[in-house]
Coordinates of C-alpha atoms in Angstrom, one line a residue:
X483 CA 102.7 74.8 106.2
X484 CA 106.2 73.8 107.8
X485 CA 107.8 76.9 109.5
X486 CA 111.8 76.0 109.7
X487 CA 113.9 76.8 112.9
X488 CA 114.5 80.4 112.2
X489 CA 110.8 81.2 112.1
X490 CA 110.8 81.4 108.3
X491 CA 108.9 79.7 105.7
X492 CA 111.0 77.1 103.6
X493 CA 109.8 78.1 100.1
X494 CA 110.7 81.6 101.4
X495 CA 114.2 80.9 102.3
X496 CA 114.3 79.2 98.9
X497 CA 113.6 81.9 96.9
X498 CA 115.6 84.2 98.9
X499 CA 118.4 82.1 97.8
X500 CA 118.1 82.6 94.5
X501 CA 117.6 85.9 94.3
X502 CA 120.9 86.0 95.9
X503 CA 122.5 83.9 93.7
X504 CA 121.1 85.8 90.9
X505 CA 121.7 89.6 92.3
X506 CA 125.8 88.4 92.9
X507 CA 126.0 86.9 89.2
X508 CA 128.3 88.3 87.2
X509 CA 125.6 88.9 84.3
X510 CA 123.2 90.8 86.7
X511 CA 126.0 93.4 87.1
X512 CA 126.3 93.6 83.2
X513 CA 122.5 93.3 82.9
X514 CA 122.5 96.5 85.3
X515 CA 125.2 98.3 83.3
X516 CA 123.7 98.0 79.8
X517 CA 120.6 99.6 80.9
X518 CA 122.0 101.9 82.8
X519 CA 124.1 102.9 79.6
X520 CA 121.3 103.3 77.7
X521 CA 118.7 104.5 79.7
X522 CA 120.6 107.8 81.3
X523 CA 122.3 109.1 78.2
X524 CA 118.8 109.0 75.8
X525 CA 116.7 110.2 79.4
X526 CA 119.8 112.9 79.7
X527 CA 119.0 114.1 75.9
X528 CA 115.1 114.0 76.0
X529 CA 115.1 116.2 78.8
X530 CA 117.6 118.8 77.1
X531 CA 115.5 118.6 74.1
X532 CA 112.4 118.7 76.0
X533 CA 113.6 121.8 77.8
X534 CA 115.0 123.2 74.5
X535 CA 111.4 122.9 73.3
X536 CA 109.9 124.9 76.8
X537 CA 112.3 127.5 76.5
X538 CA 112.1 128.0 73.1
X539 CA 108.5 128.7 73.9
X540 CA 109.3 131.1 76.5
X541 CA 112.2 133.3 75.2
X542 CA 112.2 132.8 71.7
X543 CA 108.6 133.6 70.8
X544 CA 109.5 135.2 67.4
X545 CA 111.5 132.0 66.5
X546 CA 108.8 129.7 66.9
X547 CA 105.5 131.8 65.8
X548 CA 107.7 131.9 62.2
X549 CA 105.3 130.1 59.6
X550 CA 106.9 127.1 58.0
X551 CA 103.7 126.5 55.7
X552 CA 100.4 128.0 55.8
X553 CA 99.0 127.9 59.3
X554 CA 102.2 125.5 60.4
X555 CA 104.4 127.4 62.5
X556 CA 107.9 126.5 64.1
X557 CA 106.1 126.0 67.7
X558 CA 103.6 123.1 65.9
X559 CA 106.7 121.2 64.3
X560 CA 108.5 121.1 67.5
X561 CA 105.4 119.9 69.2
X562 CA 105.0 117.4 66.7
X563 CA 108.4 116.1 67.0
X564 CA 108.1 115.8 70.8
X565 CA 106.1 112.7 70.3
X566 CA 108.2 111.4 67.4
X567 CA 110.8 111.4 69.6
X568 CA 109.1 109.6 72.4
X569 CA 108.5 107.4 70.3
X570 CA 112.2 106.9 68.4
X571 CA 113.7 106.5 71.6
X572 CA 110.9 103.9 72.9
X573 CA 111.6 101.8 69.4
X574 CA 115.3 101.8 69.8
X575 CA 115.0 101.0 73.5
X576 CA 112.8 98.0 72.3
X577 CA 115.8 96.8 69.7
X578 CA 118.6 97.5 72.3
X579 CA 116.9 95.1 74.9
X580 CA 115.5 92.3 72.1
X581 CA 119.2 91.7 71.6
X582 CA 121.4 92.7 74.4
X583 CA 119.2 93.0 77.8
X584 CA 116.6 90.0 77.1
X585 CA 119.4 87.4 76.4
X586 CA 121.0 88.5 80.0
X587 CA 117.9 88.3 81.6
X588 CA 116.4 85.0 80.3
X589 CA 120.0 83.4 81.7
X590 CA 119.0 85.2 84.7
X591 CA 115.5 84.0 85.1
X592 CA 116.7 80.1 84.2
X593 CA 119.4 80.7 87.0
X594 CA 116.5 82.3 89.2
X595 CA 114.4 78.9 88.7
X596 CA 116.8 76.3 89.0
X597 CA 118.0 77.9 92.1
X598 CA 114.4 78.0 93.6
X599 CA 114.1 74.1 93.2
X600 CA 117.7 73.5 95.0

């Protein structure tokens, strides 16, 4: 394998063209701002209700032993809906990036390959 002048490997220097190209596009930044938009405001409410559920737990003991039906009590529901939440937020994340994060990104990846041949 060819080494160039600087000591590094042509397919190397290649690639970390195009990454460069690709991490100063303009849709990168956009790419990066979606996500961000979406990821830390549903992160920032799991983790209140999450800790709204722990709490609850702790400190409001007679609030969450109250029976809702038969052997169901508050505590079990909240539990439940733990998991339905996980997975709400997972499905939504799924539709936000099918139509605005994987269109940015595909342009992206053709960018990252045509660069790479260059």
């Amino acid at each position: 394998m060819a080494v160039s002048d600087e000591g590094e490997d042509p397919v190397r220097q290649r690639e970390s063209r195009a990454y460069e190209a690709v991490h100063q596009a303009a849709d990168f930044t956009e790419l990066k701002r979606r996500y961000r938009n979406f990821v830390v405001p549903w992160t920032i409410a799991f983790m209140a209700w999450y800790l709204a559920y722990v709490a609850c737990n702790n400190w409001a003991r007679d609030f969450m032993s109250h029976k809702v039906a038969g052997h169901i009590n508050v505590a079990l529901i909240f539990g439940l809906l733990q998991f339905v939440s996980t997975f709400v937020i997972a499905a939504l994340y799924g539709r936000f990036a099918n139509r605005k994060l994987d269109p940015l990104a595909s342009g992206l990846n053709a960018k990252y390959k045509r660069e790479r041949r260059r």
